[in-house]
Amino acid sequence: MRIRTEKTFIIFSIIGFILLVFIILPLAKIIFSHDLPTLADTLAMPDVRDAIWLSIYASLLTAVVACILGTPLAYVLARKNFKGKSLVEAIVDLPLAVPHTVAGIGLLMVFGRQQMIGELFYDNFDFRFFGTLSGVILAMLFVSSPFMVNSAREGFESVNQRMEYAARTLGASQFEVFRRISLPLARRGIITGMILTWARSISEFGAVYILAYFVSYWDILSMEPNIAMTAPVLIADQFLQYGLERSSAIAALLLLVCLSLFAILRYLSGRQK
Amino acid sequence: MSQITLNEVSCTLGKFELININAIINSGEFFVLLGPTGAGKTILLEAIAGFHTITGSIMIGDKDVTDLVPEKRNIGFGFQDYTLFPHLTVEENIRFGLKYRNISSEQADQRVRELISISKLEGFEQRKPDTLSGGERQRVTLARALVIQPEVLLLDEPLSALDEQTKEVLRDEIHRIISTFDVTTIYVTHDQTEAAMLGDRVGIMMNGRMIQVGTPSEIFYQPVNEEVAAFVGMENILEGTVTSSEEGITAVNINGSTLYVIDTYNMQKTVRVCLRPEDIILSQTPVQTSARNLIEGTVTRLSPYGTLIRVQIDCGYPLTVIISRRSMEDLHLEVGSVVYASFKASAVHIL
């Protein structure tokens, strides 16, 4: 009898297992195709090290920028109903539907040195987005912002609005309520948003490829200006120049770094429950 | 402690609305807002607290607060669902509002201690809300609202989520705690028992309107219309024609039977009268009592009503009577039994 009632779940689990294997297999293949000495040799190459570090660094900055720009919008969407709200929601989700190379082209047409905003910054501050760290962040932000806004919004929606009302009657202004009640209680959603943003950003290729193939940036580790590619761009570059062997070794390293960071972050955010 | 004056308060909120609410809640009064679910009670409370845009005006004391933001109204609010801040301890919850008052931290400490003591929350100070029982949470909610020494206290169904026993204990507790503060209170409920036990006065709300305001006995014995009568448990509502009206006693003919009423009467020919089911006494024989109305009838239905029994009899017109289970057994009642119903003329009210 017990088996009959569980049948559906057994079949569903088997189907689910197929999907899990599909996700794990290619990743495991990348990691286990290389022995440790090869990986160590690859890591010893300065352009590989720079690329992995640049990817981590740029995506972390992107997560911070996304949090600062995305949280207020998430709060508005969670709390207010207004005309055109569904249009705003559609715009928030739009980057999910735009091919990333298209996003890169679009960004370039706005932030390029002789375009709209790009020209403004170049003429007034001698500041370029194309081929710089800020360009990488723009590209990453564009493609990952839906994750930030939607997660933070879910966080705010989980906070009972009457709780905010209660705080208002006790004398707190709207901003005080946000700071002392809504923000701390929506913290999990915001942190999840930042992790997803970071994960999406570190893996971004298309938009970064268009906007900042070679990235000149100020390296905070060596305290010197440097030029490098982000890791996904470097992997594509190496694949085209030298083939699978070389590119997959770098891929394995990037994967290991990402997985460990992802595991640590999930562990840390899980502990905050 | 301040008087609350509602003047033509109207508000539309999705499918709910308030329509021209006029009421004066006296300074220091315990005012119960009673009405069925969806009547607009909560919206009215939230409008007074400043969460909805309204037309008309709201005065607290002699101050017009209609356009004032909620945080400037000095109102204590206890919400229906628990709105304690889950990330703060009991003490931090109670202290929350004092941060926005111009008082020293010593004064704040003292007030928090006072409220913890009055609300019997000693030992709970460092606990988080989710470790408390429903009754304890409501006491913290009340303490948090009262610590700011509000001019007005608004409570939205504070007992609705509790079990019967806790409800009774907490009802008395709430009354005791609030009475130590002398604060003008509006208490929302759909429970008539709470309204009858707590209210100095009761306001009946239905479909966004304030239908009747009065003392509990006015509300429960002299409802203004059939709707209110039905809502407050006047299960017998009968239509008849007035045959005479002398010396304050009005005779009403209902389906050929005469019913005597002591009530004001405004010379209509056709009237509706109402009578509470617990005001009728049943007997097996026509007993001599001071009750002016005595009528024979046949039992048509017996059904349990909580621990009591609801008896429906046909005496030319239908009457519903509520008696104890014990009485039913003593009277050997069953469907078809012949009984005599008696009730005082003063228990009948003309609508």
XYZ file of C-alpha atoms in Angstrom:
624
model
C 0.000 0.000 0.000
C 2.751 2.395 0.993
C 4.494 1.875 -2.334
C 1.354 2.661 -4.302
C 0.845 5.986 -2.571
C 4.496 6.952 -3.156
C 4.598 5.881 -6.814
C 4.143 9.379 -8.227
C 6.995 10.710 -6.185
C 9.278 7.853 -7.169
C 8.655 8.476 -10.873
C 9.021 12.247 -10.449
C 12.273 11.719 -8.558
C 13.662 9.618 -11.371
C 12.777 12.296 -13.927
C 14.292 14.917 -11.637
C 17.433 12.828 -11.322
C 17.909 12.957 -15.099
C 17.927 16.772 -14.928
C 20.368 16.765 -12.025
C 22.747 14.465 -13.906
C 22.457 16.710 -16.942
C 23.611 19.660 -14.813
C 26.351 17.854 -12.899
C 27.910 15.780 -15.700
C 29.455 18.524 -17.889
C 30.711 20.376 -14.833
C 32.236 17.241 -13.311
C 33.790 16.358 -16.682
C 35.517 19.748 -16.850
C 36.949 19.442 -13.362
C 38.044 15.806 -13.588
C 39.568 16.041 -17.075
C 42.627 17.744 -15.658
C 45.142 16.506 -13.155
C 46.364 18.767 -10.398
C 49.755 19.625 -11.971
C 48.013 20.870 -15.136
C 45.650 22.983 -13.072
C 48.570 24.339 -11.022
C 50.486 25.187 -14.213
C 47.430 26.939 -15.612
C 46.936 28.902 -12.413
C 50.599 29.944 -12.570
C 49.916 31.844 -15.790
C 49.511 35.554 -14.913
C 46.771 36.210 -17.497
C 44.689 33.348 -16.052
C 45.142 34.551 -12.480
C 44.303 38.115 -13.483
C 41.223 36.971 -15.368
C 39.789 34.945 -12.500
C 40.494 37.684 -9.995
C 39.028 40.359 -12.277
C 35.859 38.311 -12.710
C 35.404 37.889 -8.960
C 36.236 41.510 -8.238
C 33.995 43.007 -10.940
C 31.043 40.779 -10.103
C 31.263 41.590 -6.392
C 31.261 45.305 -7.201
C 28.286 44.684 -9.490
C 26.387 42.978 -6.661
C 26.990 46.015 -4.433
C 25.888 48.467 -7.144
C 22.840 46.308 -7.932
C 21.907 46.263 -4.236
C 22.141 50.047 -3.952
C 20.171 50.690 -7.152
C 17.789 47.724 -6.941
C 16.628 47.755 -3.316
C 14.678 51.036 -3.443
C 12.845 49.923 -6.593
C 12.130 46.546 -5.015
C 10.588 48.300 -2.001
C 8.392 50.514 -4.186
C 7.196 47.489 -6.192
C 6.503 45.500 -3.028
C 4.514 48.259 -1.335
C 2.801 50.447 -3.906
C 0.225 49.885 -6.597
C 0.251 52.457 -9.322
C -0.736 52.939 -12.921
C 1.814 51.328 -15.192
C 3.160 49.012 -12.518
C 3.016 46.007 -14.833
C 5.022 47.990 -17.381
C 7.675 48.680 -14.737
C 7.695 44.986 -13.808
C 8.143 44.070 -17.460
C 11.080 46.482 -17.772
C 12.683 44.942 -14.668
C 12.461 41.473 -16.240
C 13.437 42.650 -19.738
C 17.174 41.822 -19.444
C 16.187 38.149 -19.016
C 14.748 38.153 -22.526
C 17.422 40.206 -24.275
C 20.302 38.251 -25.849
C 23.422 39.321 -23.991
C 25.351 40.358 -27.061
C 22.384 42.574 -27.948
C 22.536 44.036 -24.441
C 26.243 44.714 -24.965
C 25.612 46.462 -28.267
C 22.852 48.550 -26.705
C 25.068 49.529 -23.792
C 27.857 50.443 -26.166
C 25.481 52.691 -28.092
C 24.712 54.609 -24.907
C 27.968 54.450 -22.953
C 30.447 54.423 -25.870
C 32.946 57.279 -25.968
C 31.022 59.201 -28.622
C 27.523 58.246 -27.545
C 24.928 59.906 -25.283
C 26.059 59.282 -21.704
C 29.498 57.978 -22.633
C 30.331 61.251 -24.382
C 29.135 63.234 -21.368
C 31.511 61.373 -19.073
C 34.405 61.422 -21.563
C 34.163 65.154 -22.315
C 33.662 66.260 -18.730
C 35.674 63.771 -16.660
C 37.911 62.070 -19.275
C 36.190 58.870 -18.144
C 35.648 55.871 -20.416
C 33.351 52.904 -19.998
C 34.489 50.990 -23.089
C 37.328 48.645 -22.202
C 37.354 49.521 -18.500
C 36.226 47.976 -15.218
C 33.199 50.288 -15.151
C 32.227 48.929 -18.559
C 32.418 45.382 -17.208
C 30.224 46.402 -14.269
C 27.689 48.053 -16.628
C 27.480 44.860 -18.679
C 27.156 42.646 -15.629
C 24.614 44.944 -13.978
C 22.388 44.981 -17.029
C 22.072 41.216 -17.269
C 21.837 40.499 -13.527
C 19.617 43.312 -12.238
C 16.329 41.319 -12.495
C 17.661 38.838 -9.945
C 18.440 41.606 -7.481
C 15.141 43.460 -7.835
C 12.941 40.371 -7.780
C 14.645 38.726 -4.800
C 14.643 41.902 -2.734
C 11.012 42.478 -3.662
C 10.108 38.997 -2.428
C 11.955 39.815 0.766
C 9.948 42.998 1.297
C 6.673 41.304 0.379
C 7.268 38.741 3.117
C 7.173 41.570 5.668
C 3.610 42.130 6.918
C 2.579 45.628 5.895
C 0.601 46.015 9.127
C 3.923 45.703 10.934
C 5.055 48.813 9.100
C 1.749 50.481 10.006
C 2.367 49.619 13.650
C 5.810 51.213 13.504
C 4.316 54.345 11.919
C 1.765 54.756 14.718
C 4.613 54.438 17.211
C 6.183 57.531 15.688
C 8.566 56.227 13.022
C 8.672 58.080 9.692
C 8.443 56.118 6.442
C 12.217 56.054 6.088
C 12.713 55.041 9.730
C 10.244 52.186 9.199
C 12.234 51.116 6.150
C 15.532 51.297 8.039
C 14.496 49.688 11.320
C 11.773 47.246 10.265
C 11.495 46.479 6.549
C 15.189 46.361 5.674
C 16.277 44.058 8.530
C 13.314 41.762 7.966
C 13.828 41.624 4.194
C 17.558 41.002 4.677
C 17.399 37.400 3.494
C 15.767 38.388 0.209
C 18.307 41.145 -0.356
C 21.275 38.882 0.395
C 19.846 36.183 -1.865
C 19.492 38.845 -4.561
C 23.117 39.851 -4.154
C 24.308 36.244 -4.350
C 22.256 35.587 -7.480
C 23.476 38.865 -9.008
C 27.034 37.958 -8.217
C 26.644 34.436 -9.628
C 24.986 35.732 -12.793
C 27.621 38.438 -13.203
C 30.661 36.218 -12.795
C 29.346 33.966 -15.574
C 28.518 36.799 -17.968
C 30.198 36.585 -21.355
C 28.168 38.196 -24.137
C 27.679 41.736 -22.883
C 31.165 41.937 -21.365
C 32.674 40.625 -24.611
C 31.155 43.548 -26.542
C 31.745 46.275 -23.969
C 35.112 45.357 -22.482
C 37.074 42.628 -24.271
C 40.344 43.873 -22.861
C 39.739 45.509 -19.512
C 42.051 48.161 -18.150
C 41.525 48.550 -14.438
C 43.229 49.530 -11.226
C 44.123 46.275 -9.466
C 43.573 46.647 -5.740
C 45.760 43.610 -5.000
C 48.930 44.837 -6.696
C 47.923 48.508 -6.379
C 48.883 49.013 -10.009
C 47.015 49.607 -13.242
C 46.576 46.410 -15.217
C 44.959 45.039 -18.370
C 43.223 41.655 -18.433
C 40.193 39.812 -19.765
C 37.416 38.516 -17.548
C 37.616 34.747 -17.160
C 34.688 33.819 -19.456
C 36.158 36.057 -22.206
C 39.609 34.570 -21.693
C 38.181 31.052 -21.956
C 36.463 31.899 -25.251
C 39.618 33.631 -26.491
C 41.818 30.617 -25.646
C 39.297 28.221 -27.153
C 39.378 30.057 -30.457
C 43.178 30.378 -30.477
C 44.373 27.083 -28.948
C 41.361 24.758 -28.719
C 39.604 22.724 -26.079
C 42.589 21.500 -24.026
C 43.871 24.886 -22.952
C 40.481 26.557 -22.533
C 38.996 23.726 -20.502
C 41.816 23.929 -17.958
C 40.998 27.579 -17.337
C 37.305 26.648 -17.297
C 38.020 24.056 -14.606
C 39.779 26.626 -12.449
C 37.021 29.216 -12.838
C 34.457 26.561 -12.029
C 36.275 25.484 -8.862
C 36.568 29.070 -7.663
C 32.891 29.797 -8.390
C 31.649 26.622 -6.755
C 33.627 27.228 -3.587
C 32.482 30.848 -3.352
C 28.910 29.814 -4.057
C 29.058 27.130 -1.367
C 30.499 29.532 1.193
C 27.875 32.189 0.457
C 25.017 29.721 0.603
C 26.330 28.434 3.899
C 26.686 31.935 5.342
C 23.262 33.125 4.198
C 21.676 29.877 5.392
C 23.048 30.453 8.871
C 21.262 33.801 9.108
C 17.835 32.166 9.215
C -7.116 61.308 26.746
C -9.051 63.118 24.051
C -12.393 63.123 22.332
C -12.461 61.736 18.789
C -14.785 63.477 16.340
C -15.556 61.852 13.015
C -17.250 64.213 10.624
C -18.623 62.877 7.327
C -15.694 60.487 6.954
C -15.737 58.744 3.574
C -13.082 56.604 1.948
C -12.892 54.109 -0.898
C -10.354 51.328 -0.799
C -10.707 48.712 -3.511
C -14.042 47.015 -2.917
C -14.366 48.399 0.601
C -15.697 51.817 1.416
C -16.677 54.082 4.274
C -19.737 56.230 3.699
C -20.320 59.448 5.641
C -19.311 58.232 9.068
C -20.320 60.643 11.822
C -19.529 59.863 15.438
C -18.213 61.416 18.608
C -16.218 59.148 20.877
C -16.090 60.782 24.279
C -12.882 61.465 26.098
C -11.842 58.412 28.139
C -14.603 56.265 26.714
C -14.258 52.587 25.801
C -16.046 52.546 22.459
C -16.676 49.240 20.718
C -17.054 49.170 16.956
C -19.209 46.135 16.219
C -20.181 44.753 12.853
C -19.970 41.776 10.529
C -16.816 40.958 8.578
C -16.347 43.345 5.665
C -18.362 46.150 7.272
C -15.402 48.544 7.103
C -14.466 48.546 10.803
C -10.759 47.999 10.207
C -10.666 50.609 7.448
C -12.282 53.148 9.755
C -9.681 52.379 12.401
C -6.860 52.675 9.863
C -8.375 55.911 8.555
C -8.346 57.360 12.071
C -4.699 56.275 12.379
C -3.927 58.036 9.104
C -3.252 55.211 6.650
C -5.958 56.058 4.120
C -6.856 59.236 2.300
C -10.339 60.334 3.322
C -12.864 63.042 2.677
C -14.532 64.637 5.670
C -12.553 65.314 8.811
C -11.156 63.603 11.879
C -10.480 65.527 15.083
C -8.549 64.239 18.070
C -9.260 66.566 20.973
C -9.490 69.994 19.349
C -6.816 69.167 16.776
C -7.790 68.422 13.176
C -5.636 65.427 12.203
C -7.217 64.758 8.796
C -4.052 65.659 6.896
C -1.539 64.580 9.517
C 0.819 61.635 8.821
C 0.311 58.602 11.108
C 3.508 59.167 13.088
C 2.332 62.617 14.194
C -1.099 61.571 15.480
C -0.021 60.093 18.816
C -2.245 57.068 18.432
C -1.634 53.653 19.943
C -2.639 50.881 17.543
C -3.009 47.176 18.255
C -3.507 45.209 15.082
C -5.551 42.104 14.470
C -2.682 39.961 13.266
C 0.388 40.012 15.395
C 2.554 42.871 14.284
C 5.272 42.579 16.873
C 8.684 43.118 15.312
C 10.085 39.579 15.073
C 13.737 40.679 15.031
C 13.425 42.588 18.307
C 13.000 41.294 21.853
C 9.877 41.944 23.917
C 11.606 44.822 25.661
C 12.902 46.315 22.391
C 9.416 46.049 20.931
C 7.892 47.931 23.838
C 10.680 50.518 23.755
C 10.382 51.091 19.975
C 8.059 54.102 20.058
C 9.955 55.877 22.841
C 12.859 56.537 20.473
C 10.611 59.052 18.741
C 9.558 60.812 21.927
C 11.558 63.565 23.532
C 12.330 61.765 26.763
C 15.551 60.806 28.512
C 16.723 57.210 28.475
C 16.084 56.992 32.252
C 12.480 58.041 31.694
C 12.229 55.547 28.843
C 13.623 52.746 31.027
C 11.139 53.600 33.722
C 8.154 53.622 31.356
C 9.164 50.323 29.773
C 9.526 48.766 33.245
C 6.142 50.145 34.266
C 4.425 48.696 31.189
C 6.144 45.337 31.595
C 4.914 45.215 35.165
C 1.329 46.317 34.403
C 1.120 43.843 31.516
C 2.583 41.073 33.696
C 5.430 40.453 31.272
C 8.224 40.127 33.806
C 10.633 37.401 32.747
C 9.726 37.796 29.066
C 11.869 40.896 28.434
C 14.610 39.176 26.439
C 12.350 36.738 24.573
C 11.638 37.071 20.857
C 7.946 37.393 19.875
C 7.826 34.044 18.079
C 8.525 32.258 21.370
C 5.411 33.738 23.014
C 1.859 32.409 23.187
C -0.988 34.267 21.476
C -2.142 35.844 24.730
C 1.372 36.981 25.649
C 1.858 38.539 22.245
C -1.331 40.533 22.582
C -0.159 41.824 25.960
C 3.143 42.933 24.398
C 1.233 44.573 21.525
C -0.886 46.459 24.037
C 2.133 47.468 26.131
C 3.953 48.704 23.016
C 0.942 50.820 22.035
C 0.419 52.257 25.523
C 4.046 53.042 26.380
C 3.984 56.116 24.147
C 1.107 57.488 26.260
C -1.192 57.903 23.264
C -4.185 60.198 23.309
C -6.199 57.503 21.604
C -5.923 53.722 21.569
C -7.229 51.735 18.592
C -7.533 47.960 18.884
C -8.482 45.768 15.949
C -9.955 42.430 17.033
C -7.188 41.702 19.537
C -8.839 38.483 20.718
C -9.995 36.988 17.438
C -7.058 34.600 17.006
C -7.197 33.160 20.532
C -8.871 30.091 21.972
C -11.986 30.586 24.119
C -10.297 30.264 27.494
C -7.436 32.634 26.715
C -9.959 34.990 25.186
C -11.924 35.327 28.409
C -8.860 35.860 30.566
C -7.344 38.353 28.156
C -10.590 40.270 27.708
C -10.545 41.103 31.415
C -6.787 41.773 31.295
C -7.139 44.213 28.411
C -9.892 46.011 30.257
C -7.806 46.206 33.428
C -4.663 47.417 31.640
C -6.484 50.030 29.587
C -8.440 51.354 32.561
C -5.166 52.146 34.365
C -4.347 54.510 31.519
C -7.556 56.485 31.076
C -7.123 56.540 27.324
C -9.929 57.014 24.797
C -10.272 53.588 23.209
C -11.907 52.290 20.059
C -12.124 48.520 20.043
C -13.134 46.672 16.897
C -14.850 43.299 17.119
C -17.483 41.154 15.468
C -18.170 39.388 18.771
C -21.303 40.602 20.588
C -20.158 39.217 23.925
C -17.007 41.328 23.795
C -19.052 44.355 22.802
C -21.538 43.844 25.627
C -18.856 43.247 28.248
C -16.305 45.894 27.291
C -18.161 48.750 25.679
C -19.234 51.924 27.445
C -20.917 52.534 24.130
C -21.159 50.482 20.971
C -21.242 51.606 17.358
C -22.767 49.239 14.810
C -21.161 49.300 11.386
C -22.607 47.660 8.307
C -21.682 48.036 4.634
C -19.405 50.975 5.311
C -21.936 52.947 7.332
C -22.338 53.651 11.012
C -25.890 52.420 11.539
C -26.420 52.873 15.256
C -24.506 54.217 18.239
C -25.641 53.575 21.795
C -25.082 51.844 25.105
C -24.916 48.049 24.919
C -28.475 47.728 26.229
C -29.761 50.168 23.610
C -27.966 48.224 20.910
C -29.040 44.787 22.072
C -32.634 45.649 23.047
C -33.522 48.576 20.808
C -31.885 47.981 17.445
C -32.766 50.680 14.917
C -33.606 48.366 12.068
C -34.093 44.777 11.058
C -30.512 44.354 9.893
C -29.064 45.447 13.218
C -31.689 43.400 15.068
C -30.683 40.291 13.162
C -26.985 40.968 13.668
C -27.268 41.468 17.443
C -29.197 38.227 17.851
C -32.825 39.428 17.867
C -33.957 36.205 16.273
C -37.662 36.994 16.448
C -38.676 39.715 14.041
C -42.422 39.778 13.354
C -44.710 41.967 11.297
C -48.173 42.999 12.515
C -50.772 45.738 12.675
C -51.381 48.026 15.633
C -54.899 47.602 17.041
C -54.678 49.915 20.046
C -52.200 52.041 21.935
C -53.184 53.148 25.422
C -51.253 54.121 28.556
C -47.936 53.245 26.961
C -49.007 49.750 26.056
C -49.379 48.965 22.375
C -51.330 45.951 21.151
C -50.093 44.444 17.916
C -52.080 41.881 15.957
C -49.864 39.245 14.388
C -51.702 36.631 12.326
C -54.741 36.909 14.603
C -52.847 36.746 17.896
C -52.345 39.851 20.025
C -48.936 40.778 21.343
C -48.439 43.546 23.926
C -45.492 45.891 23.689
C -44.192 48.611 25.980
C -42.234 50.842 23.649
C -42.431 54.174 21.946
C -44.652 54.018 18.931
C -44.863 56.476 16.062
C -48.448 55.890 14.873
C -47.662 53.603 11.948
C -50.340 51.047 11.199
C -47.999 48.249 10.121
C -45.033 47.635 12.405
C -42.192 45.200 12.930
C -41.486 44.045 16.428
C -38.478 42.154 17.675
C -37.762 39.993 20.667
C -34.625 38.239 21.942
C -34.924 34.438 22.062
C -33.477 34.294 25.585
C -36.216 36.616 26.900
C -38.955 34.033 26.320
C -39.888 31.484 29.008
C -41.456 28.138 28.096
C -43.797 26.149 30.347
C -46.030 23.074 30.055
C -49.071 24.783 31.497
C -50.320 28.374 31.230
C -48.632 29.703 34.391
C -49.528 32.976 36.114
C -46.614 35.392 35.745
C -46.093 39.121 35.578
C -45.381 38.688 31.885
C -48.169 40.258 29.885
C -47.739 38.003 26.854
C -48.726 34.346 27.159
C -49.365 32.222 24.089
C -49.824 28.562 23.257
C -47.712 26.970 20.544
C -46.413 23.736 19.060
C -42.726 22.809 18.927
C -41.613 22.539 15.300
C -37.871 22.110 15.678
C -35.216 21.528 18.330
C -31.570 22.173 17.527
C -28.424 22.481 19.618
C -27.004 25.989 20.056
C -23.620 25.580 21.669
C -24.365 24.239 25.131
C -27.943 25.528 24.835
C -30.979 24.449 22.811
C -32.772 26.523 20.208
C -36.496 25.765 20.159
C -38.707 26.834 17.299
C -42.410 26.976 18.015
C -45.461 27.836 15.966
C -47.988 29.919 17.855
C -49.804 31.483 14.941
C -46.509 33.144 14.165
C -43.049 31.572 14.468
C -41.034 32.152 17.656
C -37.466 31.133 18.401
C -36.600 30.489 22.026
C -33.270 29.619 23.611
C -33.360 27.419 26.704
C -30.898 25.253 28.579
C -30.571 21.541 27.875
C -31.791 20.956 31.412
C -35.003 22.917 30.763
C -35.644 20.925 27.629
C -35.464 17.683 29.583
C -37.649 19.032 32.439
C -40.274 20.153 29.931
C -40.108 16.817 28.041
C -39.862 18.809 24.820
C -39.979 17.120 21.468
C -41.247 18.096 18.056
C -45.069 18.307 18.256
C -45.192 19.108 22.003
C -47.611 21.797 23.057
C -45.974 24.547 25.144
C -46.811 27.975 26.530
C -44.473 30.856 25.766
C -44.460 33.890 28.025
C -42.523 37.132 27.728
C -42.694 40.625 29.135
C -44.172 43.439 27.112
C -41.017 45.412 27.860
C -38.863 42.744 26.181
C -40.514 43.472 22.841
C -39.152 46.351 20.792
C -40.857 48.075 17.873
C -38.436 48.618 14.991
